[in-house]
mmCIF file of C-alpha atoms and ligand atoms in Angstrom:
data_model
loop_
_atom_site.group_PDB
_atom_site.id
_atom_site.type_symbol
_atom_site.label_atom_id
_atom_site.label_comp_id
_atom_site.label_asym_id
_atom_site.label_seq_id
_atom_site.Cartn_x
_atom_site.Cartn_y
_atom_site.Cartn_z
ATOM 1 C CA UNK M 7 0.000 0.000 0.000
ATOM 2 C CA UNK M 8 1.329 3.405 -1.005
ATOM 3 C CA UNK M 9 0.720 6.856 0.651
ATOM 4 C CA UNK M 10 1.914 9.952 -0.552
ATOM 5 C CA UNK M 11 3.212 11.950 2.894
ATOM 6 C CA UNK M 12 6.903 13.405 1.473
ATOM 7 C CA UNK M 13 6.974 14.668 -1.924
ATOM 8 C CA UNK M 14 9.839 12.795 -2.901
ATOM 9 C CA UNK M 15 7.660 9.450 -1.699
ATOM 10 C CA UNK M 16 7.358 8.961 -5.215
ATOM 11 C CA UNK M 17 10.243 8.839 -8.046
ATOM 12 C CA UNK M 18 10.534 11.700 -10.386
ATOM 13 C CA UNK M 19 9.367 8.939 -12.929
ATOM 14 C CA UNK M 20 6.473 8.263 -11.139
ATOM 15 C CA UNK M 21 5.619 12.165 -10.772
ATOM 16 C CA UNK M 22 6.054 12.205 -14.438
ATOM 17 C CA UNK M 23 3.617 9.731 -15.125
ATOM 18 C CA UNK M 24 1.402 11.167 -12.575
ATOM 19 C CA UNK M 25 1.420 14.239 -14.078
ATOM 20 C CA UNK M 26 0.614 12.589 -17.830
ATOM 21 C CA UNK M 27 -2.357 11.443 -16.206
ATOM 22 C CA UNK M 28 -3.834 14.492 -14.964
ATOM 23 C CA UNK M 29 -2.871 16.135 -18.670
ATOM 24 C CA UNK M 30 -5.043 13.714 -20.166
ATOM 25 C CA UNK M 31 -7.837 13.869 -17.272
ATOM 26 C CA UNK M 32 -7.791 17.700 -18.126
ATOM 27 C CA UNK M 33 -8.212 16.789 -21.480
ATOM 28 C CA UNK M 34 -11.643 14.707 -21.352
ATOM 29 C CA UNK M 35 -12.854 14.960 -17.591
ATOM 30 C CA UNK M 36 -16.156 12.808 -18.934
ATOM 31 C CA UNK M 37 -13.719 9.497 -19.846
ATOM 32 C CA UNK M 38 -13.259 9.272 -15.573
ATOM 33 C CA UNK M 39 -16.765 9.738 -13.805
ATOM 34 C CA UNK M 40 -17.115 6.291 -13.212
ATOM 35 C CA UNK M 41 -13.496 5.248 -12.219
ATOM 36 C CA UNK M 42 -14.081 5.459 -8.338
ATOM 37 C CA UNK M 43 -17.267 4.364 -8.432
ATOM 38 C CA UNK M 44 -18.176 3.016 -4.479
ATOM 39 C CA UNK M 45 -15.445 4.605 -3.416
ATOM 40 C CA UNK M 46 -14.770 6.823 -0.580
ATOM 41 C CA UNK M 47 -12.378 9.376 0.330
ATOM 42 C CA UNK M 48 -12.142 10.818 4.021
ATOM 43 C CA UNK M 49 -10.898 14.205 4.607
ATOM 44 C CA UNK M 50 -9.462 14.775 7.907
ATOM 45 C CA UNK M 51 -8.834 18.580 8.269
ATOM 46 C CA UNK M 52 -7.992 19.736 11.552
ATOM 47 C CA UNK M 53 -6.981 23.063 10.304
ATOM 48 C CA UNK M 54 -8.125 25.404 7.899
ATOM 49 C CA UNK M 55 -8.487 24.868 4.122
ATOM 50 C CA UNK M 56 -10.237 25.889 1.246
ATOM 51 C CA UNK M 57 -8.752 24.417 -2.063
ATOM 52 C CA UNK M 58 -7.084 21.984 -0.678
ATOM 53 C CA UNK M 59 -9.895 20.229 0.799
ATOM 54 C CA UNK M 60 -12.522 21.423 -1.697
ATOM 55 C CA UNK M 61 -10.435 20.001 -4.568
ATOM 56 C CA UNK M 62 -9.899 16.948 -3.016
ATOM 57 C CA UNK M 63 -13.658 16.562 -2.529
ATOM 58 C CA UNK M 64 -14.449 18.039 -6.224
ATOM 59 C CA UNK M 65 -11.055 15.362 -7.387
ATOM 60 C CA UNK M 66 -13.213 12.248 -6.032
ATOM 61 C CA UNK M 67 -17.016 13.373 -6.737
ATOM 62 C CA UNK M 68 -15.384 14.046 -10.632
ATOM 63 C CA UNK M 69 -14.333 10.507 -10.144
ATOM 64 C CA UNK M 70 -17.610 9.159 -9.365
ATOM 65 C CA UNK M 71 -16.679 8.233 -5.508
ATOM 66 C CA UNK M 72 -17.886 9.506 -2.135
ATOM 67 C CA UNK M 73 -16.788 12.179 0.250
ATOM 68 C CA UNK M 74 -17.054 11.713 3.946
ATOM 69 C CA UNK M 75 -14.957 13.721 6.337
ATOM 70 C CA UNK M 76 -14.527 16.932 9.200
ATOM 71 C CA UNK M 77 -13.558 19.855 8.324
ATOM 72 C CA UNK M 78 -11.793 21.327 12.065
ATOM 73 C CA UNK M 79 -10.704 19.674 14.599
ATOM 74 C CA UNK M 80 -13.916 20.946 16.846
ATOM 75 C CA UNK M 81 -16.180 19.027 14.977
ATOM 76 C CA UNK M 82 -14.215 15.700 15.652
ATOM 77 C CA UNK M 83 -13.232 13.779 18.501
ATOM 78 C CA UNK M 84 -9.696 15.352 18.706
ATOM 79 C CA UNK M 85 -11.593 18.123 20.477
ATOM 80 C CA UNK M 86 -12.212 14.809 23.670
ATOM 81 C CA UNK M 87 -8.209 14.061 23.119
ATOM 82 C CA UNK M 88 -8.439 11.390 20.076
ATOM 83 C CA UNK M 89 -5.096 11.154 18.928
ATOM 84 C CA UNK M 90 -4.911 10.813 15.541
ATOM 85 C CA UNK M 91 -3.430 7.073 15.347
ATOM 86 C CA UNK M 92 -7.064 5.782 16.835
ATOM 87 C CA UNK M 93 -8.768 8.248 14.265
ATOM 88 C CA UNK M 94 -7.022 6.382 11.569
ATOM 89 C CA UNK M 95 -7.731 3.015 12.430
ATOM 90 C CA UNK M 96 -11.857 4.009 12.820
ATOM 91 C CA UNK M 97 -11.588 6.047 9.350
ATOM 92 C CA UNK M 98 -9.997 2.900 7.762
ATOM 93 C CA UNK M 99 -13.188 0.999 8.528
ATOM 94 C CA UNK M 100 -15.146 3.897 6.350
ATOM 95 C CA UNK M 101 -13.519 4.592 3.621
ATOM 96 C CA UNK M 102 -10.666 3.622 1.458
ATOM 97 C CA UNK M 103 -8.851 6.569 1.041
ATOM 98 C CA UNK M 104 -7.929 9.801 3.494
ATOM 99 C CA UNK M 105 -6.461 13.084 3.157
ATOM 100 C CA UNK M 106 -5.406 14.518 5.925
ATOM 101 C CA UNK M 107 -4.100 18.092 7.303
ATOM 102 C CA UNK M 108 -2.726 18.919 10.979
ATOM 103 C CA UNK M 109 -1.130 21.670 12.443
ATOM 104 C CA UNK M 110 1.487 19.296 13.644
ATOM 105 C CA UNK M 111 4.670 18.186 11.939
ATOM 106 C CA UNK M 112 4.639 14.752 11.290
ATOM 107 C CA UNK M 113 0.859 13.591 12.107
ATOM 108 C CA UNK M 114 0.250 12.762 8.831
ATOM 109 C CA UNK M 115 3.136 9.939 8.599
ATOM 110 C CA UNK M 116 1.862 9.069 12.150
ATOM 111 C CA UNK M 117 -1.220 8.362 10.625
ATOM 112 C CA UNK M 118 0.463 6.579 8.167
ATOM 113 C CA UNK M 119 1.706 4.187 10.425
ATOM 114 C CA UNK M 120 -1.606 3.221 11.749
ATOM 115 C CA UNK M 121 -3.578 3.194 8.728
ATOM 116 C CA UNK M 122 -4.908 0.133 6.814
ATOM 117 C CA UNK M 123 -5.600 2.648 3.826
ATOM 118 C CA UNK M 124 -3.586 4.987 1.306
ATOM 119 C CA UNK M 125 -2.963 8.114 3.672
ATOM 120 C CA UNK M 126 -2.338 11.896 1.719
ATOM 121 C CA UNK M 127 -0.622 14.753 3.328
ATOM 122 C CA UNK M 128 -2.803 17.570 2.843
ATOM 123 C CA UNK M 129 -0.364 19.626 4.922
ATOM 124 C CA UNK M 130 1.448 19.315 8.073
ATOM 125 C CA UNK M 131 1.986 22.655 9.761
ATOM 126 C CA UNK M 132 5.218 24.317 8.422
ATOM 127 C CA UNK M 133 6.724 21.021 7.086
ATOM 128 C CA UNK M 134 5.132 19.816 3.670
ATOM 129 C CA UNK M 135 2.668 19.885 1.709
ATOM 130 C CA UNK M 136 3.358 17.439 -1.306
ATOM 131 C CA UNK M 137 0.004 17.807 -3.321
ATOM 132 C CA UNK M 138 0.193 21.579 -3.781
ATOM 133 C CA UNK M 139 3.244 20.489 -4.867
ATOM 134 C CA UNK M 140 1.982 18.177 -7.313
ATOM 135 C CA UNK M 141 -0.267 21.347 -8.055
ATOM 136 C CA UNK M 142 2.438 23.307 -8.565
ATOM 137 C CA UNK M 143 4.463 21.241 -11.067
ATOM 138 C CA UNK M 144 1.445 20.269 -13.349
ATOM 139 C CA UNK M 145 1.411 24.237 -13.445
ATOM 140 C CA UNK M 146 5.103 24.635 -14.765
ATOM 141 C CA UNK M 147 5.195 21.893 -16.756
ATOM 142 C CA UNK M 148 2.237 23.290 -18.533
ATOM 143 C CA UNK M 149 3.507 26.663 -18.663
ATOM 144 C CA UNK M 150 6.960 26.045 -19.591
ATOM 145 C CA UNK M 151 6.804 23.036 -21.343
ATOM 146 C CA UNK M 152 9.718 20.999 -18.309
ATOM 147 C CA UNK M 153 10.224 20.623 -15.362
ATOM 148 C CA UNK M 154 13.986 21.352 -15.700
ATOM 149 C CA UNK M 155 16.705 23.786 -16.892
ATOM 150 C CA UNK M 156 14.299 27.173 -14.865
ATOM 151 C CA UNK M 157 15.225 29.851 -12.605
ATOM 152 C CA UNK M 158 12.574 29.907 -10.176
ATOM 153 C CA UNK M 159 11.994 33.048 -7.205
ATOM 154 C CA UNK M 160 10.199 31.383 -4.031
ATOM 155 C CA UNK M 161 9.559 34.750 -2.124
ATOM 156 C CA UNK M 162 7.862 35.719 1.069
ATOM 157 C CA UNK M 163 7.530 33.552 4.140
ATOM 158 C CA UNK M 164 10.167 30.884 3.508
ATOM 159 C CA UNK M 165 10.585 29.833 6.934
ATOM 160 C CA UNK M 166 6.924 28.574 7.461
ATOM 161 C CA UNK M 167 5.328 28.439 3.917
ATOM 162 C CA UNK M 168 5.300 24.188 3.988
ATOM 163 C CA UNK M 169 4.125 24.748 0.046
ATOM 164 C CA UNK M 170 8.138 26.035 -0.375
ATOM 165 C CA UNK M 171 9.244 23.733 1.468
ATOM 166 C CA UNK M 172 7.923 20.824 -0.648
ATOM 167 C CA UNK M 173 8.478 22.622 -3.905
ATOM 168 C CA UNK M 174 12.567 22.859 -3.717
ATOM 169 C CA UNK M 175 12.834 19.211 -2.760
ATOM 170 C CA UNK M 176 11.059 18.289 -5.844
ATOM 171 C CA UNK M 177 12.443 21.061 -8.015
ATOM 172 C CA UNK M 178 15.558 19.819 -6.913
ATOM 173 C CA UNK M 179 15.624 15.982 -8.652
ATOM 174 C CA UNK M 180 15.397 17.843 -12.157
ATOM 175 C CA UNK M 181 18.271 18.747 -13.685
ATOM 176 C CA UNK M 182 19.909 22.610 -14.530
ATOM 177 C CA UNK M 183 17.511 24.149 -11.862
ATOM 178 C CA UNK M 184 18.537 27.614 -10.353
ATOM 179 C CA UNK M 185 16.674 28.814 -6.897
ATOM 180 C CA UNK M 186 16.695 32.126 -6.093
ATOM 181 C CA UNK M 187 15.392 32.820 -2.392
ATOM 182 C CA UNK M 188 13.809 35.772 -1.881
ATOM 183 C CA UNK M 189 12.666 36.613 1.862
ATOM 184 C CA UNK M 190 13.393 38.860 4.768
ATOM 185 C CA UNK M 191 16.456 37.709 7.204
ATOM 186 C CA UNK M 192 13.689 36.228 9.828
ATOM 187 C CA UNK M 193 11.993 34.348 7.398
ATOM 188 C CA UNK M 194 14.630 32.460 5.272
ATOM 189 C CA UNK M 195 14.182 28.744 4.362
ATOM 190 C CA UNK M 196 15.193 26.478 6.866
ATOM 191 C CA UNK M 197 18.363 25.102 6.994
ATOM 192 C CA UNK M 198 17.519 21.216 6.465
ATOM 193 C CA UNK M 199 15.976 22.178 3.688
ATOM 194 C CA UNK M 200 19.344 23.773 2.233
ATOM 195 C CA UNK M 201 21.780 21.322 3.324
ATOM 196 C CA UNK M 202 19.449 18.091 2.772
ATOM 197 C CA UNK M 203 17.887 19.364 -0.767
ATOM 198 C CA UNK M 204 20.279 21.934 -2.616
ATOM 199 C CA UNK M 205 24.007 21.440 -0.849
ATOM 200 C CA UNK M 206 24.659 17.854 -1.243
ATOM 201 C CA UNK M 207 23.940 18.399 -5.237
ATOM 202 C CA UNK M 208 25.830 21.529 -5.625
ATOM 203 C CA UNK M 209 22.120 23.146 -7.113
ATOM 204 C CA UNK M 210 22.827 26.883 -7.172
ATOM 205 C CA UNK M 211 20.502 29.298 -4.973
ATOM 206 C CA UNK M 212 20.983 32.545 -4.118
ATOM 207 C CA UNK M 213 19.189 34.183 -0.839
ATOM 208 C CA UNK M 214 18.237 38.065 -1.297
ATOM 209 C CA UNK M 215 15.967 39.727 0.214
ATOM 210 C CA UNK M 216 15.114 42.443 -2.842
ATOM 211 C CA UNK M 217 12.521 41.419 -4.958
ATOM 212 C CA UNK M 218 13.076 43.834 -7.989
ATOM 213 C CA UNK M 219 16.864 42.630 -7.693
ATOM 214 C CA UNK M 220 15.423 38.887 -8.676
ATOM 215 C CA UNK M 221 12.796 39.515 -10.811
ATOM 216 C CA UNK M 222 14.505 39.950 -14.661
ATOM 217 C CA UNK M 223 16.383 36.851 -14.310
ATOM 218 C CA UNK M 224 13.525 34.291 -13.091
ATOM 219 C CA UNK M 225 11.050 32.211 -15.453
ATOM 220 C CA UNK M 226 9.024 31.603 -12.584
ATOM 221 C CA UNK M 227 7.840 33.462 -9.242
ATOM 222 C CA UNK M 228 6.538 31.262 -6.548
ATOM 223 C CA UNK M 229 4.619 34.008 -4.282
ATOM 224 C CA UNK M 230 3.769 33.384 -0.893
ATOM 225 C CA UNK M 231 1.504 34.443 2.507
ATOM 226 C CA UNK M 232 3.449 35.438 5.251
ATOM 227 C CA UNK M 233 2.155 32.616 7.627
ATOM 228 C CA UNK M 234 0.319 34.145 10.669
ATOM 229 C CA UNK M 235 -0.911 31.052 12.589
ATOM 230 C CA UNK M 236 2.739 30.141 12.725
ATOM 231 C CA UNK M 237 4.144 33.205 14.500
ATOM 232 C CA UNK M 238 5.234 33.628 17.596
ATOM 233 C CA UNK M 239 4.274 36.957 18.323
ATOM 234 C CA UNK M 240 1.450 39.697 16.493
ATOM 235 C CA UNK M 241 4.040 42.087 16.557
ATOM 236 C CA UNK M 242 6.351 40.271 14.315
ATOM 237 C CA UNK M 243 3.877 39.479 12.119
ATOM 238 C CA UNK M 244 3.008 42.871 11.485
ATOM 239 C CA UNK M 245 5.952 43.916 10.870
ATOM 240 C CA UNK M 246 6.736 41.001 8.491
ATOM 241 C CA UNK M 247 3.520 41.050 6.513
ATOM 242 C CA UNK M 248 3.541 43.214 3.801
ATOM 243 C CA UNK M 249 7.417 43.195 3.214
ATOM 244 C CA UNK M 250 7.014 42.092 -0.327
ATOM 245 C CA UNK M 251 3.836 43.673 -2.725
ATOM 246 C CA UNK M 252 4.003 41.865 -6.499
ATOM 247 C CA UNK M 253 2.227 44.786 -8.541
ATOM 248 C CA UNK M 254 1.806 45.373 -12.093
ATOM 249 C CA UNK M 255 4.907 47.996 -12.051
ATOM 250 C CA UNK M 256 6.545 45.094 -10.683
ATOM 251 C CA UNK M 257 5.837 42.935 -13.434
ATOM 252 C CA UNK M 258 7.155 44.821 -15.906
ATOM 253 C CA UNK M 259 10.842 44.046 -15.000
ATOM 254 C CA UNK M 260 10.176 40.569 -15.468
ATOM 255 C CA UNK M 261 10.402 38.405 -18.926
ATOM 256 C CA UNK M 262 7.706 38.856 -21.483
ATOM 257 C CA UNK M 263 6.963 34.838 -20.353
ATOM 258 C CA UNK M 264 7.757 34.546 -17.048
ATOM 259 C CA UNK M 265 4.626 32.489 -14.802
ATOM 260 C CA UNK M 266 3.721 34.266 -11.614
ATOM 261 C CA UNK M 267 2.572 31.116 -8.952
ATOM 262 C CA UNK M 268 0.958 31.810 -5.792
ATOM 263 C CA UNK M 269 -0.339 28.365 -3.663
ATOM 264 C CA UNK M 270 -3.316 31.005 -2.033
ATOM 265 C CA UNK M 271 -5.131 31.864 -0.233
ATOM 266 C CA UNK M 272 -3.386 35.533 -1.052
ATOM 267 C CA UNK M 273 -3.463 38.372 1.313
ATOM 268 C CA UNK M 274 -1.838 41.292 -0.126
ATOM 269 C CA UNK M 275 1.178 40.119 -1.541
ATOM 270 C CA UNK M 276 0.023 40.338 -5.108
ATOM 271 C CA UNK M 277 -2.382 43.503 -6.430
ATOM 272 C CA UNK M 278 -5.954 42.833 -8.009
ATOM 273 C CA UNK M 279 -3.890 44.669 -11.035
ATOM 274 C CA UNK M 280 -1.807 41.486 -11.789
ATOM 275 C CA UNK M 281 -4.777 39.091 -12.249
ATOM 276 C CA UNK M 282 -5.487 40.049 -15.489
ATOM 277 C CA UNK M 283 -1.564 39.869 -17.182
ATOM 278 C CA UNK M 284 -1.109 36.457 -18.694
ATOM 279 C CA UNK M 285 1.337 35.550 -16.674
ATOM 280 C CA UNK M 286 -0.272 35.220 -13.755
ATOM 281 C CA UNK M 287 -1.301 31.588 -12.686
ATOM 282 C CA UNK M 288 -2.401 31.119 -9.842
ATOM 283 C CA UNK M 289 -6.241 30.787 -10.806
ATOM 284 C CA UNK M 290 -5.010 28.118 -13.211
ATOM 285 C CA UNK M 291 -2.934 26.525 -10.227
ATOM 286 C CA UNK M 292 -6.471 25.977 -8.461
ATOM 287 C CA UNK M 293 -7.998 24.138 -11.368
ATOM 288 C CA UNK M 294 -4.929 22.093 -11.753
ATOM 289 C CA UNK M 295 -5.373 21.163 -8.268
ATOM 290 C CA UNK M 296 -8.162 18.882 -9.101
ATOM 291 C CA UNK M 297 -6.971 17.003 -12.156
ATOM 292 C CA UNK M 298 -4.029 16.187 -10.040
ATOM 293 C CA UNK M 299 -5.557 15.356 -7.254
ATOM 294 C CA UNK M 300 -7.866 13.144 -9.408
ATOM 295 C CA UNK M 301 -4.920 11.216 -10.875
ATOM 296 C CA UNK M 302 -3.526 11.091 -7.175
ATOM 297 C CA UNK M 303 -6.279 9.490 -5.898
ATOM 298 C CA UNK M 304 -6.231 6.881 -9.238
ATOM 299 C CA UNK M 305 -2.748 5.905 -8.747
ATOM 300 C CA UNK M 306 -2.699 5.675 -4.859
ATOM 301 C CA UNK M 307 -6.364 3.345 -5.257
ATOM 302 C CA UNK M 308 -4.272 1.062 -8.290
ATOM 303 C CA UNK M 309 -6.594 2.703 -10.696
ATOM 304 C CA UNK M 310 -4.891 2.022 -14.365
ATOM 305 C CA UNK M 311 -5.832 4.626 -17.009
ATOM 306 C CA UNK M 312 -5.034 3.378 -20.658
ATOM 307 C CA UNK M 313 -4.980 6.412 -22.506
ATOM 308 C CA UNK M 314 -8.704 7.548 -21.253
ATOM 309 C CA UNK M 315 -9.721 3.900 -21.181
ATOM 310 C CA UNK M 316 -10.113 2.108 -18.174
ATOM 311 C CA UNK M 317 -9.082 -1.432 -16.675
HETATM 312 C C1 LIG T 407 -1.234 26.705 1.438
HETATM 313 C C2 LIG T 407 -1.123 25.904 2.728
HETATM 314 O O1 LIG T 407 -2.136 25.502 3.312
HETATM 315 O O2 LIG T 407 0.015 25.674 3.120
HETATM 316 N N1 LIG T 407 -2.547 26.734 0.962
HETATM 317 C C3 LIG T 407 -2.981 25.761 0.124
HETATM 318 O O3 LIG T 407 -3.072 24.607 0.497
HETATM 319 N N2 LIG T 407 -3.256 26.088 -1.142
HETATM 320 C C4 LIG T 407 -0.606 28.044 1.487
HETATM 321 C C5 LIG T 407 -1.007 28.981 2.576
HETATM 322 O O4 LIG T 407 -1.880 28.695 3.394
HETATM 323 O O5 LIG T 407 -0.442 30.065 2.593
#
């Protein structure tokens, strides 16, 4: 049994396929309605989501299956001290499938452990988050035609933002990839992340913490919330927040084809006046979310696809 709780869980090979799948699920939705037919998904959220769980839910309805799940930890028995191994072994009894987000590192793979069925990480406080991830590379790939041989900007809250996190490991199997890290001092990307992901492989990356220093040389810009739940302190935050405003001025000192990524939900770290330049796509980002998350679900349940056709 497979679960997908690191991003590099699976091989790049394996991504690639993945993400083949969910190009031809964009391609004729219809040909899967029936492929998860009596099939259930669980989605344990005990924090806050919109997309991710939403898509998840929209991923297995599209797929023909059921959706049964919480949606905060309130309205589940974690609020009468459940810990999340005995959750696990009741939700394997109801469905065959969970996602599952927690503000702790690590619950998900705890979960894991326990679980007679395929468990996702739908986020695990400021550690990972491997299907935005998967979100996130259908995007590129898409836009840019590979997943190798880019410059990419990750700016904003690299300390917390889990999405970044999970995003250099797997940028970092392809090959000829350049990271430029753009954040304040307090909120740099943490240093397993560096020596575990980029060192050992000699990737280049460059930390700054200007944004209009970065932007002509990038052919992508991974944007990112500054994460309040994860802060310490109000004050910090405040002073943190707004530290870095993508605007249309801003855009133009970037290539004619550079792709503007943002995981959301935004705040104000990128203007209502960039939605509308066609290099923004972060909309498109959301919509990927569900194909992938669709062929997630397929390949984690041993669904085969031939080519739209199903065995
Ligand atoms: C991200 C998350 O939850 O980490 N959101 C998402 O899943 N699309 C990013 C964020 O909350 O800032």
């Amino acid at each position: 049994m497979r679960h997908l709780i690191d991003p590099l869980d699976f091989s790049v090979e394996e991504i690639d396929a993945l993400l083949d799948l969910a190009d031809r699920i964009a391609a004729n939705p219809t040909a899967y309605q029936g492929v998860c037919a009596h099939k259930k998904l669980a989605t344990l959220f005990y924090e806050p989501s919109t997309r991710t769980r939403l898509s998840f839910e929209a991923a297995m309805l599209n797929l023909g299956g059921a959706v049964l799940g919480f949606a905060g930890a309130d309205s589940s028995s974690a609020a009468k001290g459940e810990s999340v191994a005995d959750t696990i072994r009741a939700i394997s009894c109801y469905a065959d499938i969970a996602a599952i987000r927690h503000p702790k590192e690590g619950a998900p793979l705890r979960a894991a452990r326990y679980s007679r069925i395929p468990v996702i990480n739908a986020g695990d406080g400021g550690h990972q988050h491997p299907t935005q991830t998967l979100t996130d590379l259908m995007t590129i790939r898409r836009r840019k035609g590979r997943l190798g041989g880019l410059t990419i900007g990750l700016c904003g809250d690299l300390k917390f933002g889990r999405t970044v996190h999970s995003l250099i490991k797997s940028l970092a199997r392809y090959a000829n990839m350049e990271f430029v890290l753009i954040s304040p001092e307090e909120l740099r990307v943490p240093e397993y992340i560096l020596s575990e992901a980029l060192e050992p492989q000699h990737i280049p990356y460059r930390q700054l913490s200007s944004l209009e220093q970065a932007m002509p040389h990038l052919d992508i810009l991974y944007m990112t919330r500054v994460q309040r739940e994860r802060f310490f302190n109000e004050e910090d935050y405040i002073r943190l927040k707004d530290t870095y405003v993508l605007n249309a001025d801003k855009m133009k000192l970037a290539q004619p084809d550079m792709a503007v990524l943002h995981p959301l939900p935004r705040v104000n770290e990128i203007t209502l006046d960039v939605d509308d330049d066609p290099r923004a796509a972060y909309f498109e980002q959301a919509q990927n979310g569900v194909y992938v998350r669709m062929a997630l679900i397929m390949t984690l349940l041993e669904l085969t696809d031939q080519g739209g056709a199903l065995c």
